[in-house]
PDB file of C-alpha atoms and ligand atoms in Angstrom:
ATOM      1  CA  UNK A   1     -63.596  62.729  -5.587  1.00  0.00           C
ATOM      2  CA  UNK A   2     -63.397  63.465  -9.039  1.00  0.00           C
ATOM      3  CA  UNK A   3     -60.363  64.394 -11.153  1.00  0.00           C
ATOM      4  CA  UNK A   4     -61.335  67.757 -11.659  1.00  0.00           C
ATOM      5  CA  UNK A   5     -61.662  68.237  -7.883  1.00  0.00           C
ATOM      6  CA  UNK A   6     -58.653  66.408  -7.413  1.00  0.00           C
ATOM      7  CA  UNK A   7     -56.737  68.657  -9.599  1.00  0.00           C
ATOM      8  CA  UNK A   8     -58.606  72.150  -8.742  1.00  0.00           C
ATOM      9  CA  UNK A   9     -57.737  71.378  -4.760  1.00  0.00           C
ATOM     10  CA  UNK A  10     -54.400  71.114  -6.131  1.00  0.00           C
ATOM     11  CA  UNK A  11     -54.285  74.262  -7.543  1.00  0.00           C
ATOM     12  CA  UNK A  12     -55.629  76.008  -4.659  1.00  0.00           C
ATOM     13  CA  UNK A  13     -52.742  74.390  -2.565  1.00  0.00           C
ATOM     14  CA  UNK A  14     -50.037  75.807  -4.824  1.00  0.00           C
ATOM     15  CA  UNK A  15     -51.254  78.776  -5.524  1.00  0.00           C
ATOM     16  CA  UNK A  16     -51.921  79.417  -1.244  1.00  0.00           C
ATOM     17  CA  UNK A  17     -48.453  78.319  -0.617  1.00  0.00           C
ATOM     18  CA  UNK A  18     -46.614  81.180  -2.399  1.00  0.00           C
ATOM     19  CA  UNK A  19     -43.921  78.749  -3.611  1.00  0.00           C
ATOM     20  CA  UNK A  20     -41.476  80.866  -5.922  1.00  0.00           C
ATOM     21  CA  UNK A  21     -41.443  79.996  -9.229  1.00  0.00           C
ATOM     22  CA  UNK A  22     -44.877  78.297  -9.247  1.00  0.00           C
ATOM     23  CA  UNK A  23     -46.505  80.916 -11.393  1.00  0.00           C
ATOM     24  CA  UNK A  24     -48.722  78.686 -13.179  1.00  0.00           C
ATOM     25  CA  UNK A  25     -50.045  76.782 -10.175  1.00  0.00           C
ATOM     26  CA  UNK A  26     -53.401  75.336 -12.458  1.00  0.00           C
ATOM     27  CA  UNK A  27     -51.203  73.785 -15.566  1.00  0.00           C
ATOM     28  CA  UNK A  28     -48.551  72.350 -12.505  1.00  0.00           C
ATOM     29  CA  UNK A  29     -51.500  70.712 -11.073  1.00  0.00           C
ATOM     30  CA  UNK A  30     -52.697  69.090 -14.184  1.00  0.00           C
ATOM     31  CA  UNK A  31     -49.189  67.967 -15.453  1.00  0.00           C
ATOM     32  CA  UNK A  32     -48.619  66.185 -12.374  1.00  0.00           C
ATOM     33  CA  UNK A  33     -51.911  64.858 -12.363  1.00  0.00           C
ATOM     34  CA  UNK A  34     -51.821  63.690 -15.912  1.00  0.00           C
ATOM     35  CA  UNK A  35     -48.170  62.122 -14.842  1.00  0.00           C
ATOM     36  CA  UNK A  36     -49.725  60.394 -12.161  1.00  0.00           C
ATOM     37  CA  UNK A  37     -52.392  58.985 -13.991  1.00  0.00           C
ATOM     38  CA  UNK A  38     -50.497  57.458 -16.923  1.00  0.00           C
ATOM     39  CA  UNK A  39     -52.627  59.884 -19.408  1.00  0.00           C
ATOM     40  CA  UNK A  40     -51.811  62.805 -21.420  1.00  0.00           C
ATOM     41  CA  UNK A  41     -53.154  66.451 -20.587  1.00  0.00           C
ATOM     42  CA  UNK A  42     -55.878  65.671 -23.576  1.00  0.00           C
ATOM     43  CA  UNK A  43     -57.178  62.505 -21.670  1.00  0.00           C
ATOM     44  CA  UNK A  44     -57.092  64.209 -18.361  1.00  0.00           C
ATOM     45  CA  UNK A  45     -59.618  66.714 -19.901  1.00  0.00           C
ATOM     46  CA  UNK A  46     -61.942  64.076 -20.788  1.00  0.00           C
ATOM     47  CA  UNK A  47     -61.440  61.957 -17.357  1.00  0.00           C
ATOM     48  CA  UNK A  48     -62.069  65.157 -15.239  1.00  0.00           C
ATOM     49  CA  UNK A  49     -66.288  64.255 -14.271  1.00  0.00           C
ATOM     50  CA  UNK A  50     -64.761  60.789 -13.365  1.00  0.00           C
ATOM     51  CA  UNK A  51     -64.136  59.594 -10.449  1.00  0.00           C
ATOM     52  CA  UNK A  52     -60.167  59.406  -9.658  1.00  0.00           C
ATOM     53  CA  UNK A  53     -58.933  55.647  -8.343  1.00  0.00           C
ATOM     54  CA  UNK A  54     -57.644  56.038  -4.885  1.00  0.00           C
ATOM     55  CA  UNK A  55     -54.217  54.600  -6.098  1.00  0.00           C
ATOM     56  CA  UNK A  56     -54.050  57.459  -8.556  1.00  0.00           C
ATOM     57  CA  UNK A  57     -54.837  59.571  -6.058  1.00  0.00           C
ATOM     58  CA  UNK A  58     -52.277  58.729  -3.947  1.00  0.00           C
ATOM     59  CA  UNK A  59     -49.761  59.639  -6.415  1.00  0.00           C
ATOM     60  CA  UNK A  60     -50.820  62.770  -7.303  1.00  0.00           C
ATOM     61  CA  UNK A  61     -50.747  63.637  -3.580  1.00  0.00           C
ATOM     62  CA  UNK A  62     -46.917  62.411  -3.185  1.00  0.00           C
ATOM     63  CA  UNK A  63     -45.874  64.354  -6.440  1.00  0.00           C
ATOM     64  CA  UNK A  64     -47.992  67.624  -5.325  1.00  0.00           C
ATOM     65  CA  UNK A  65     -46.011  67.199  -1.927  1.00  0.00           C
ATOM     66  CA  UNK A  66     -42.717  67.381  -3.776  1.00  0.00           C
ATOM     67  CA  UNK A  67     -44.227  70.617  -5.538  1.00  0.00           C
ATOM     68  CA  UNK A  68     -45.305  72.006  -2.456  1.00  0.00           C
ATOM     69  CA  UNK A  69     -41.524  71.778  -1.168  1.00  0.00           C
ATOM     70  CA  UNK A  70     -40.453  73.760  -4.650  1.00  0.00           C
ATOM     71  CA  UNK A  71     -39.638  71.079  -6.467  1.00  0.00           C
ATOM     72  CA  UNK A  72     -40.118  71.955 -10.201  1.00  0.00           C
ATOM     73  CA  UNK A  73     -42.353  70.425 -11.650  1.00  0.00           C
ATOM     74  CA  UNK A  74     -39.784  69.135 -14.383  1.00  0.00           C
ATOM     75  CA  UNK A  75     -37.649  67.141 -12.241  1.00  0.00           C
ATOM     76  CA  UNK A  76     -40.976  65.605 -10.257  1.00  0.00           C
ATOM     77  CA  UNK A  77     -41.513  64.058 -13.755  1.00  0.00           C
ATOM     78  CA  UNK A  78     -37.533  63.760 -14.972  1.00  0.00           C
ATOM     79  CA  UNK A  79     -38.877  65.121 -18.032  1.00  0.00           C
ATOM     80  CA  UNK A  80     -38.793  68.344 -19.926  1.00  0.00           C
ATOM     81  CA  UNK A  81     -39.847  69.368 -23.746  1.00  0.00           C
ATOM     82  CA  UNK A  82     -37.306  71.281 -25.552  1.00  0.00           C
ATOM     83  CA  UNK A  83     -37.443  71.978 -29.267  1.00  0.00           C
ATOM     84  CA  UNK A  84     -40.338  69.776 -29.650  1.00  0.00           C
ATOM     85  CA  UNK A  85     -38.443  66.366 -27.787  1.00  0.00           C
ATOM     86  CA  UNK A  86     -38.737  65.145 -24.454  1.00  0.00           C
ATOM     87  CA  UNK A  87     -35.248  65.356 -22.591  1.00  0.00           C
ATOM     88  CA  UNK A  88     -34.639  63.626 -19.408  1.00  0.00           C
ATOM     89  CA  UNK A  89     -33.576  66.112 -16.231  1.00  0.00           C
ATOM     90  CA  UNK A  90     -32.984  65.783 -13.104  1.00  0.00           C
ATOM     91  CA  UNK A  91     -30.803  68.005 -10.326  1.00  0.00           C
ATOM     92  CA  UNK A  92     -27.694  67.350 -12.161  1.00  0.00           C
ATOM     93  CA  UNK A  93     -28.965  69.456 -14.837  1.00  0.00           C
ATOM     94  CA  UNK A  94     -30.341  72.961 -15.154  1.00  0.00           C
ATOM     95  CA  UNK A  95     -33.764  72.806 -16.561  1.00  0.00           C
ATOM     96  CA  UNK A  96     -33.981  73.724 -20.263  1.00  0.00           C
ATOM     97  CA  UNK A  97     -35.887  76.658 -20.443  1.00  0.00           C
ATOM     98  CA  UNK A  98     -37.998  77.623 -24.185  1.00  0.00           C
ATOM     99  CA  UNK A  99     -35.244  80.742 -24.383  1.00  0.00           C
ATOM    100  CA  UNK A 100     -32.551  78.765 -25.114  1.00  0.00           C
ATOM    101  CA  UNK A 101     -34.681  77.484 -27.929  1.00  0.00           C
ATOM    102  CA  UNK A 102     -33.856  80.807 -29.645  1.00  0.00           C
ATOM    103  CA  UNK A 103     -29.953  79.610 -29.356  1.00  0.00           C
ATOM    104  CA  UNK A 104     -30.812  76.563 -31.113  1.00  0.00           C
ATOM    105  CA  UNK A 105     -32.937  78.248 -33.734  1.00  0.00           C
ATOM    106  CA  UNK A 106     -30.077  81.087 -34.587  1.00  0.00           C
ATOM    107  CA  UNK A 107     -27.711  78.094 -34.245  1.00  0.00           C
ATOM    108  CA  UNK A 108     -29.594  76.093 -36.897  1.00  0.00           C
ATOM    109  CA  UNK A 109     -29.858  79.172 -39.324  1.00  0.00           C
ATOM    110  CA  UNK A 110     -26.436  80.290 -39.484  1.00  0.00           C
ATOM    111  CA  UNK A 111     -25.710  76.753 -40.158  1.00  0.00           C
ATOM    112  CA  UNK A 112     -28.303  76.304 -43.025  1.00  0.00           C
ATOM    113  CA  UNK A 113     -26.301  79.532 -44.367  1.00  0.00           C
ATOM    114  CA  UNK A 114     -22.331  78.759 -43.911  1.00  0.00           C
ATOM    115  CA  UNK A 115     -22.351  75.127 -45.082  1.00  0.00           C
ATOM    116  CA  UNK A 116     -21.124  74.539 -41.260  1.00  0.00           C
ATOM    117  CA  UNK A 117     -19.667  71.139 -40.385  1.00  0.00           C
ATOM    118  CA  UNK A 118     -18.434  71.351 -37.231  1.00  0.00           C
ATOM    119  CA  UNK A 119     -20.047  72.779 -34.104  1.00  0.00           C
ATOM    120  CA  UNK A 120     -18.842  72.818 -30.184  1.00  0.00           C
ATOM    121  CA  UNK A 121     -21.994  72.885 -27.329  1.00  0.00           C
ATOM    122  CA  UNK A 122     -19.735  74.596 -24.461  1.00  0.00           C
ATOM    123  CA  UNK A 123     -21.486  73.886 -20.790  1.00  0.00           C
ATOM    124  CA  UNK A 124     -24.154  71.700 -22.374  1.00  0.00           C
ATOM    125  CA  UNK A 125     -25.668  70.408 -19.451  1.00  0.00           C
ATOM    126  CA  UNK A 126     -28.653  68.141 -20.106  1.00  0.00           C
ATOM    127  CA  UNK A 127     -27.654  68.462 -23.663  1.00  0.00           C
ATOM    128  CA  UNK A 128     -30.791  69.802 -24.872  1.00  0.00           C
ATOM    129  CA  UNK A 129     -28.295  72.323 -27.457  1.00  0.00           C
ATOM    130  CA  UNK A 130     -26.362  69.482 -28.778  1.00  0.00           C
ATOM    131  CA  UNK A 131     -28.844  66.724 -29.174  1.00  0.00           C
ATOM    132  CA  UNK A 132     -31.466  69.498 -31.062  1.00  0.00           C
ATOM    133  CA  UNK A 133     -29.193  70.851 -33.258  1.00  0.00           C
ATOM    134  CA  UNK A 134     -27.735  66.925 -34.151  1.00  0.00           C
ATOM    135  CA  UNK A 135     -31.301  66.359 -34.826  1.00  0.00           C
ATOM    136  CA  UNK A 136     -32.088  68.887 -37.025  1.00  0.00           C
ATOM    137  CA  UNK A 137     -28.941  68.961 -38.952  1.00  0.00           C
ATOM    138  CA  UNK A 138     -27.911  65.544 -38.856  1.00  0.00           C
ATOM    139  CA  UNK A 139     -25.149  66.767 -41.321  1.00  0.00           C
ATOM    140  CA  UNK A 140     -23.088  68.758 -38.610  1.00  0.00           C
ATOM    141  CA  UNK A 141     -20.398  67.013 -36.607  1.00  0.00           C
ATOM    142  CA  UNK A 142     -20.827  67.667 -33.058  1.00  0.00           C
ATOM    143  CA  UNK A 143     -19.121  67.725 -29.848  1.00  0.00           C
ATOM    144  CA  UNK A 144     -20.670  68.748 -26.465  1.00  0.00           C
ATOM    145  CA  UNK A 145     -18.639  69.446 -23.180  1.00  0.00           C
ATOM    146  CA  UNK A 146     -19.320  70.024 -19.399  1.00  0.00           C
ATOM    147  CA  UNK A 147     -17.076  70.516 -16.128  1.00  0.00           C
ATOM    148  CA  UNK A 148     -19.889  68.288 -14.287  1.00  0.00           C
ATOM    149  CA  UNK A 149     -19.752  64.336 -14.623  1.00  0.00           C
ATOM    150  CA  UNK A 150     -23.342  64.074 -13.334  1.00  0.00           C
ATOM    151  CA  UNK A 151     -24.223  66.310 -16.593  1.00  0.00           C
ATOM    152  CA  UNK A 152     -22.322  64.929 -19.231  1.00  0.00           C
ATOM    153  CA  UNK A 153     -24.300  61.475 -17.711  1.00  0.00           C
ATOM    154  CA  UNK A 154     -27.468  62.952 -17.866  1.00  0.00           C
ATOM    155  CA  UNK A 155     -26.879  64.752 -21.474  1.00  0.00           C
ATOM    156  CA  UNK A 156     -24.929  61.229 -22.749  1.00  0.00           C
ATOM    157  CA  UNK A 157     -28.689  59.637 -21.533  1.00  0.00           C
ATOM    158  CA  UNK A 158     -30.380  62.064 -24.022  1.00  0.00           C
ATOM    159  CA  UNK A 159     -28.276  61.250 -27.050  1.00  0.00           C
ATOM    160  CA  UNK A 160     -29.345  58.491 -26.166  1.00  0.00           C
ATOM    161  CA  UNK A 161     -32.679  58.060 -25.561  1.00  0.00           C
ATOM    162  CA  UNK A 162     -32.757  60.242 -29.530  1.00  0.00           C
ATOM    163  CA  UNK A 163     -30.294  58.113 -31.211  1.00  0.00           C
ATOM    164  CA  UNK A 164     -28.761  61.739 -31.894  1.00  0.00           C
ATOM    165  CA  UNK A 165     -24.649  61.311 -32.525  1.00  0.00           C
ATOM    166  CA  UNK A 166     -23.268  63.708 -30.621  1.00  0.00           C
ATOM    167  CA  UNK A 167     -19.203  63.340 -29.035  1.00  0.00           C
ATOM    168  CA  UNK A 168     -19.088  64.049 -25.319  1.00  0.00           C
ATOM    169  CA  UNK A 169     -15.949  65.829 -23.693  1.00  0.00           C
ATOM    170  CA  UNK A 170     -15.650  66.571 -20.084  1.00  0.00           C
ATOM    171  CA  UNK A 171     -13.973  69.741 -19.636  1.00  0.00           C
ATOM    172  CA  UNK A 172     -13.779  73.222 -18.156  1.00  0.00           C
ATOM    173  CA  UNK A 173     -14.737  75.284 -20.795  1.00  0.00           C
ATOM    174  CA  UNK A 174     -12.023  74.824 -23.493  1.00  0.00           C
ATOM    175  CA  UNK A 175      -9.167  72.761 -21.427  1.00  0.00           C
ATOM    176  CA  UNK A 176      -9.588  69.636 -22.663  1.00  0.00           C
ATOM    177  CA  UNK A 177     -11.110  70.503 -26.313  1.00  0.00           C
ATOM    178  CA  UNK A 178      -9.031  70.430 -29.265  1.00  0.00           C
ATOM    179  CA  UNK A 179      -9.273  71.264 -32.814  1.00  0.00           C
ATOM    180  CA  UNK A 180     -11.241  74.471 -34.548  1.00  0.00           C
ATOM    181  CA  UNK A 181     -14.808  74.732 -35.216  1.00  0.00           C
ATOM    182  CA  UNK A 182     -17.094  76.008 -37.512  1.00  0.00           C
ATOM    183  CA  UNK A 183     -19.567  77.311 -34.692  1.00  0.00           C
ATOM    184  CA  UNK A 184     -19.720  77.508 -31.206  1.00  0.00           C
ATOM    185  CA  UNK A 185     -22.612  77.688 -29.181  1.00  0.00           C
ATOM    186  CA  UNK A 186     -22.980  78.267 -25.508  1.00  0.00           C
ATOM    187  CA  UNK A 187     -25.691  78.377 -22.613  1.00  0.00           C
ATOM    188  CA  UNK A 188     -23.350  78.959 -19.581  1.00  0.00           C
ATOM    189  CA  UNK A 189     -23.866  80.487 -15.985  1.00  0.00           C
ATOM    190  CA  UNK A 190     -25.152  83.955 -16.142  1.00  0.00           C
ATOM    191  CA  UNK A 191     -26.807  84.482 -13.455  1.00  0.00           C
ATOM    192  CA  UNK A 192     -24.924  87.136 -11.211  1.00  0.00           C
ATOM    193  CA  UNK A 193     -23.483  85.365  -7.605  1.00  0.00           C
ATOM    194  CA  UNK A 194     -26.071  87.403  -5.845  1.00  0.00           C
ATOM    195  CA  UNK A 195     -29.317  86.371  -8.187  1.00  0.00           C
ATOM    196  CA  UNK A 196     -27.978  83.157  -7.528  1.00  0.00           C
ATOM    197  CA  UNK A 197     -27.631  83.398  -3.752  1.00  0.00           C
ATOM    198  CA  UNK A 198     -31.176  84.666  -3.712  1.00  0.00           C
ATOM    199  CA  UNK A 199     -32.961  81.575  -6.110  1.00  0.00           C
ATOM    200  CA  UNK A 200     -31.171  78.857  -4.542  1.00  0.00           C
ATOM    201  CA  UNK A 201     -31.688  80.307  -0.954  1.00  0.00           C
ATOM    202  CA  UNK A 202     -35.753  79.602  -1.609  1.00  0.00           C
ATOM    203  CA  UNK A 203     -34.720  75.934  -1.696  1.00  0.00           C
ATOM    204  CA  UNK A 204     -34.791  76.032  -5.900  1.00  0.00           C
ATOM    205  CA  UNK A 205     -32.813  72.885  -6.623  1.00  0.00           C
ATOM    206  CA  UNK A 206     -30.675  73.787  -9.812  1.00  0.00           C
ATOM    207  CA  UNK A 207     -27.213  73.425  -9.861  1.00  0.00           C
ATOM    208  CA  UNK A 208     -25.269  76.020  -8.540  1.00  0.00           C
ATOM    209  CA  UNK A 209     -22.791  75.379 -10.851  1.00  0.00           C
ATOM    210  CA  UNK A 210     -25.389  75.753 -13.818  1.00  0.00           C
ATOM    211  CA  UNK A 211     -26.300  79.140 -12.585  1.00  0.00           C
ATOM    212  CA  UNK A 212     -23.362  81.258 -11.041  1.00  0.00           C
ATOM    213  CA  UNK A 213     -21.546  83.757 -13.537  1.00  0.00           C
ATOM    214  CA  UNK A 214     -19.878  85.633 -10.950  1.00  0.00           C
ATOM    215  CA  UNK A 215     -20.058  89.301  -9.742  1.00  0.00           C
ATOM    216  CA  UNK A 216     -21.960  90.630 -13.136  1.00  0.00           C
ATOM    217  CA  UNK A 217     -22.592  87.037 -14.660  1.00  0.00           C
ATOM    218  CA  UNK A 218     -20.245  87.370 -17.134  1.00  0.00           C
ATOM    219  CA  UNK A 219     -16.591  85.719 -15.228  1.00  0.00           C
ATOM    220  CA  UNK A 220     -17.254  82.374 -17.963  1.00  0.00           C
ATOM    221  CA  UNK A 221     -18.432  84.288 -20.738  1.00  0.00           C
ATOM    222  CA  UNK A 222     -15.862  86.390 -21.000  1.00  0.00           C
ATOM    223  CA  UNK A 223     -13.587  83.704 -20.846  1.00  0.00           C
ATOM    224  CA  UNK A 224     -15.345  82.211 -23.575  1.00  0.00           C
ATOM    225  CA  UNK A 225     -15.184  84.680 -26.011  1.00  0.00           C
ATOM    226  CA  UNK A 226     -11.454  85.442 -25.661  1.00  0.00           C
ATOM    227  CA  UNK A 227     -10.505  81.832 -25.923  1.00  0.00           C
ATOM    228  CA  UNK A 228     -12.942  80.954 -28.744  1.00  0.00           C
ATOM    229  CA  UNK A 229     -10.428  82.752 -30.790  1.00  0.00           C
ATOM    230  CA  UNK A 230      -8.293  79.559 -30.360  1.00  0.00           C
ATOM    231  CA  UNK A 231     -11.085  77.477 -31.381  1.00  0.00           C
ATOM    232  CA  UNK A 232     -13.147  79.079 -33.901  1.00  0.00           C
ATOM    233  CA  UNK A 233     -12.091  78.751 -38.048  1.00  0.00           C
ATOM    234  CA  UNK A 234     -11.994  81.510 -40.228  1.00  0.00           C
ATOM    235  CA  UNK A 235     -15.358  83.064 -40.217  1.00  0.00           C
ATOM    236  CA  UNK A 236     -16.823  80.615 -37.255  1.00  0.00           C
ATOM    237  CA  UNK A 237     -19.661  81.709 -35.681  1.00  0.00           C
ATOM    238  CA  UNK A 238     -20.053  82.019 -31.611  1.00  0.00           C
ATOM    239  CA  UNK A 239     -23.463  82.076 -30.193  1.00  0.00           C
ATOM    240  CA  UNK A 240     -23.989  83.130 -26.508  1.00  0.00           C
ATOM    241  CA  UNK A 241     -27.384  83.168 -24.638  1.00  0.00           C
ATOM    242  CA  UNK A 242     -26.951  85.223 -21.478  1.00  0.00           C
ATOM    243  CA  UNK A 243     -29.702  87.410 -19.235  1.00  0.00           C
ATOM    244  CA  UNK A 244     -31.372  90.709 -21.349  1.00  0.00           C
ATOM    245  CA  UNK A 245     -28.964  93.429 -19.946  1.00  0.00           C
ATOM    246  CA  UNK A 246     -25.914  91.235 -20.734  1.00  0.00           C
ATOM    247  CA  UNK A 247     -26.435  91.635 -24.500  1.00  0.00           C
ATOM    248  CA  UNK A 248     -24.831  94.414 -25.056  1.00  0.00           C
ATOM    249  CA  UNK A 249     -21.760  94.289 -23.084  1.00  0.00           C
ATOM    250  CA  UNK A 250     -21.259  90.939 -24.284  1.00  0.00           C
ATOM    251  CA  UNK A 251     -21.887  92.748 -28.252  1.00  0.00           C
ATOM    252  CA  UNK A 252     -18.632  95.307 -26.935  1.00  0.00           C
ATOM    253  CA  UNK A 253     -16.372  92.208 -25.771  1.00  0.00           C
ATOM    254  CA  UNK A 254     -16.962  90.724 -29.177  1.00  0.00           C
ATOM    255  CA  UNK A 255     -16.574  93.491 -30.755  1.00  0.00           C
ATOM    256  CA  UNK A 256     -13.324  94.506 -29.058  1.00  0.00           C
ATOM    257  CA  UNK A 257     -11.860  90.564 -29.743  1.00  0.00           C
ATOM    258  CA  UNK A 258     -12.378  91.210 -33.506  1.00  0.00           C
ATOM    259  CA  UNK A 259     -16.016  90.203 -34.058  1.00  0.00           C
ATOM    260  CA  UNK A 260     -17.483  90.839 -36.847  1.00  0.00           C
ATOM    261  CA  UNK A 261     -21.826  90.773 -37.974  1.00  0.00           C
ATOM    262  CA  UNK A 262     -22.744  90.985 -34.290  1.00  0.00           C
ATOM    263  CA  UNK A 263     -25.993  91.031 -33.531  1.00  0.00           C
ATOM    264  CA  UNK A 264     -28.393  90.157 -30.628  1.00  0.00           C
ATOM    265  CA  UNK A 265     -31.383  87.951 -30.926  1.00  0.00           C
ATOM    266  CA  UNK A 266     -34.279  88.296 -28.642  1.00  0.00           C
ATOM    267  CA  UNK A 267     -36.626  86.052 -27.112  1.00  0.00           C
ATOM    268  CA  UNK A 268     -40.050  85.265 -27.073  1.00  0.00           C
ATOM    269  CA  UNK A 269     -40.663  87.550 -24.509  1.00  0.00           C
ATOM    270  CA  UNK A 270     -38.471  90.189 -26.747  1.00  0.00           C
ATOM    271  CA  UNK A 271     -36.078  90.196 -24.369  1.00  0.00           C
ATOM    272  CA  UNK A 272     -32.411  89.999 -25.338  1.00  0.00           C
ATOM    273  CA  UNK A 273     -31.623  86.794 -25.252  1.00  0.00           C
ATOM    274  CA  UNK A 274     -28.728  85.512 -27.663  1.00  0.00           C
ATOM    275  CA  UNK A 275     -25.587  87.456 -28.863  1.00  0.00           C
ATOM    276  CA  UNK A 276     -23.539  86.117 -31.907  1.00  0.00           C
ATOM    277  CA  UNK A 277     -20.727  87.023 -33.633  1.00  0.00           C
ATOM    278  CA  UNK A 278     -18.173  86.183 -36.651  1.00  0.00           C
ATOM    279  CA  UNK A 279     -14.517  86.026 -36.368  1.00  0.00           C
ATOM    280  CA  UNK A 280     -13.347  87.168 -39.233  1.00  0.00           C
ATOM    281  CA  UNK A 281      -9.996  87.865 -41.151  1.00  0.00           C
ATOM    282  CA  UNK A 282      -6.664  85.611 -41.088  1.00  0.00           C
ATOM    283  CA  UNK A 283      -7.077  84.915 -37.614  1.00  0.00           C
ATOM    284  CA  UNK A 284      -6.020  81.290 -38.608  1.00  0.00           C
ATOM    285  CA  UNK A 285      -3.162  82.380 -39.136  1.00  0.00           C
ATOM    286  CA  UNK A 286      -1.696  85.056 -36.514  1.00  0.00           C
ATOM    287  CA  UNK A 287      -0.137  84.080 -33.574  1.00  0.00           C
TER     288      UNK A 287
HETATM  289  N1  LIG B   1     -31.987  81.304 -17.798  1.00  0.00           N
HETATM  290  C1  LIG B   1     -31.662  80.822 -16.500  1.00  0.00           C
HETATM  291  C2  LIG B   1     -32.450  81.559 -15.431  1.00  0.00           C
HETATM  292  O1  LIG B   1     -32.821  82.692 -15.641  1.00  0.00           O
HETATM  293  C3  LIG B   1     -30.176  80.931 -16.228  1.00  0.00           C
HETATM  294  C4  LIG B   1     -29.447  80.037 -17.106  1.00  0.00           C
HETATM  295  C5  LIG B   1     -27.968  80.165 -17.031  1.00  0.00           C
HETATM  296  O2  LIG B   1     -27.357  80.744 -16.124  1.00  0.00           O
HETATM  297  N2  LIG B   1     -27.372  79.622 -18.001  1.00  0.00           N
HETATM  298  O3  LIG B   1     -32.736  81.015 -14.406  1.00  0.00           O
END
């Protein structure tokens, strides 16, 4: 058998076994396939009139299996690209998806603009925010946070792993964090209880945790932006990703906390996608 066989038997497989979420059952196939052969996607191409070593073979066929079952294909390979790195993932993590690049790039040009030093990650998870933005802007002083243990691990790993400086706090949402920052920027559950009911009950193996906003998906970020008012400085920024139809309610909770220059950024798919705001005024200062 060749590789190309190998991998276009594969794609028949997932694309016959209606596995939600596997929408792009011919680039899964050749991901894993690559991953099981030790060779990038470019080197597959040229290896596909070969024939593929049985032990290579055998790989493939135990990582397919784990696709087959709905595992994504990111935590098959513990690896997923965000903002042009590699980050480790597994279940302890949500998978970073390309529209929270959108935070990061927002994040990155309000702080090119406001001189900002200090920035919070709120829910960071695999730390995918955190680590990019430390990256970027190595100037920024930054401190990421999580309720989950298992994600502050995995997200501690990724600092890591990019030699990127970044202060981990484990907390529930703003508990344990003290002092004010400059920005704030947040990827937290948003997915309504019953959206969430629905993609886990198809096996998908995210966190629950890293999903579940609540009735309307918005029980932590409405917490979020009323407390941020504790944590923000003068004229600090907060930056919230949440689902399209969120945007605007969550531009009329800033807006009725104080906010000031709110606007809504949309992603790739021109969706809504990210809603900041500025606090603005002597709110330093009031009680
Ligand atoms: N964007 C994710 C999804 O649609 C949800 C992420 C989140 O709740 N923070 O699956």
């Amino acid at each position: 058998m060749t590789y190309r066989q190998a991998m276009t038997e594969a794609a028949d497989r997932l694309r016959s076994a209606e596995i939600r979420f596997c929408e792009t059952p011919l680039l899964d196939a050749s991901v894993l396939l690559a991953f099981a052969a030790g060779k990038t996607r470019e080197n597959l191409f040229a290896s596909y009139p070969d024939e593929i070593p049985a032990e290579i073979l055998k790989q493939f066929n135990s990582l397919l299996a784990k696709r087959l079952e709905g595992m994504p294909v990111s935590y098959i390979r513990n690896i997923k690209e965000f903002f042009g790195r590699d980050f480790y993932v597994d279940e302890s993590v949500l998978v970073p998806r390309p529209d929270t690049e959108i935070l990061v790039e927002k994040a990155i040009e309000l702080i090119d603009a406001n001189n900002t030093e200090k920035v919070l990650d709120l829910c960071t998870g695999s730390g995918c925010i955190a680590v990019s933005l430390k990256l970027e802007r190595s100037i920024i002083d930054i401190t990421a946070s999580d309720i989950s243990a298992e994600a502050l691990k995995t997200a501690k790993l990724n600092a890591e792993n990019h030699g990127a400086d970044v202060e981990f706090t484990q907390s529930d949402l703003f508990e344990k964090i003290n002092g004010r920052f400059d920005m704030i920027v947040t990827n937290p559950p948003y997915l309504t209880s019953a959206d969430t009911a629905e993609m886990l009950g198809t096996g998908w193996p995210e966190p629950a945790i890293a999903l579940n906003g609540g009735d309307d998906g918005l029980d932590f970020i409405r917490i979020i932006i009323n407390s941020s008012l504790d944590y923000l400085k003068n004229n600090g920024y907060l930056l919230i990703e949440a689902g399209p139809n969120q945007a605007v309610p969550i531009s009329k909770l800033l807006d009725s906390e104080g906010f000031v220059d709110i606007g809504i950024t949309k992603d790739l798919a021109g969706r809504n996608r990210v809603t900041s705001g500025r606090i603005s005024g002597t709110y330093d200062y009031e009680i």
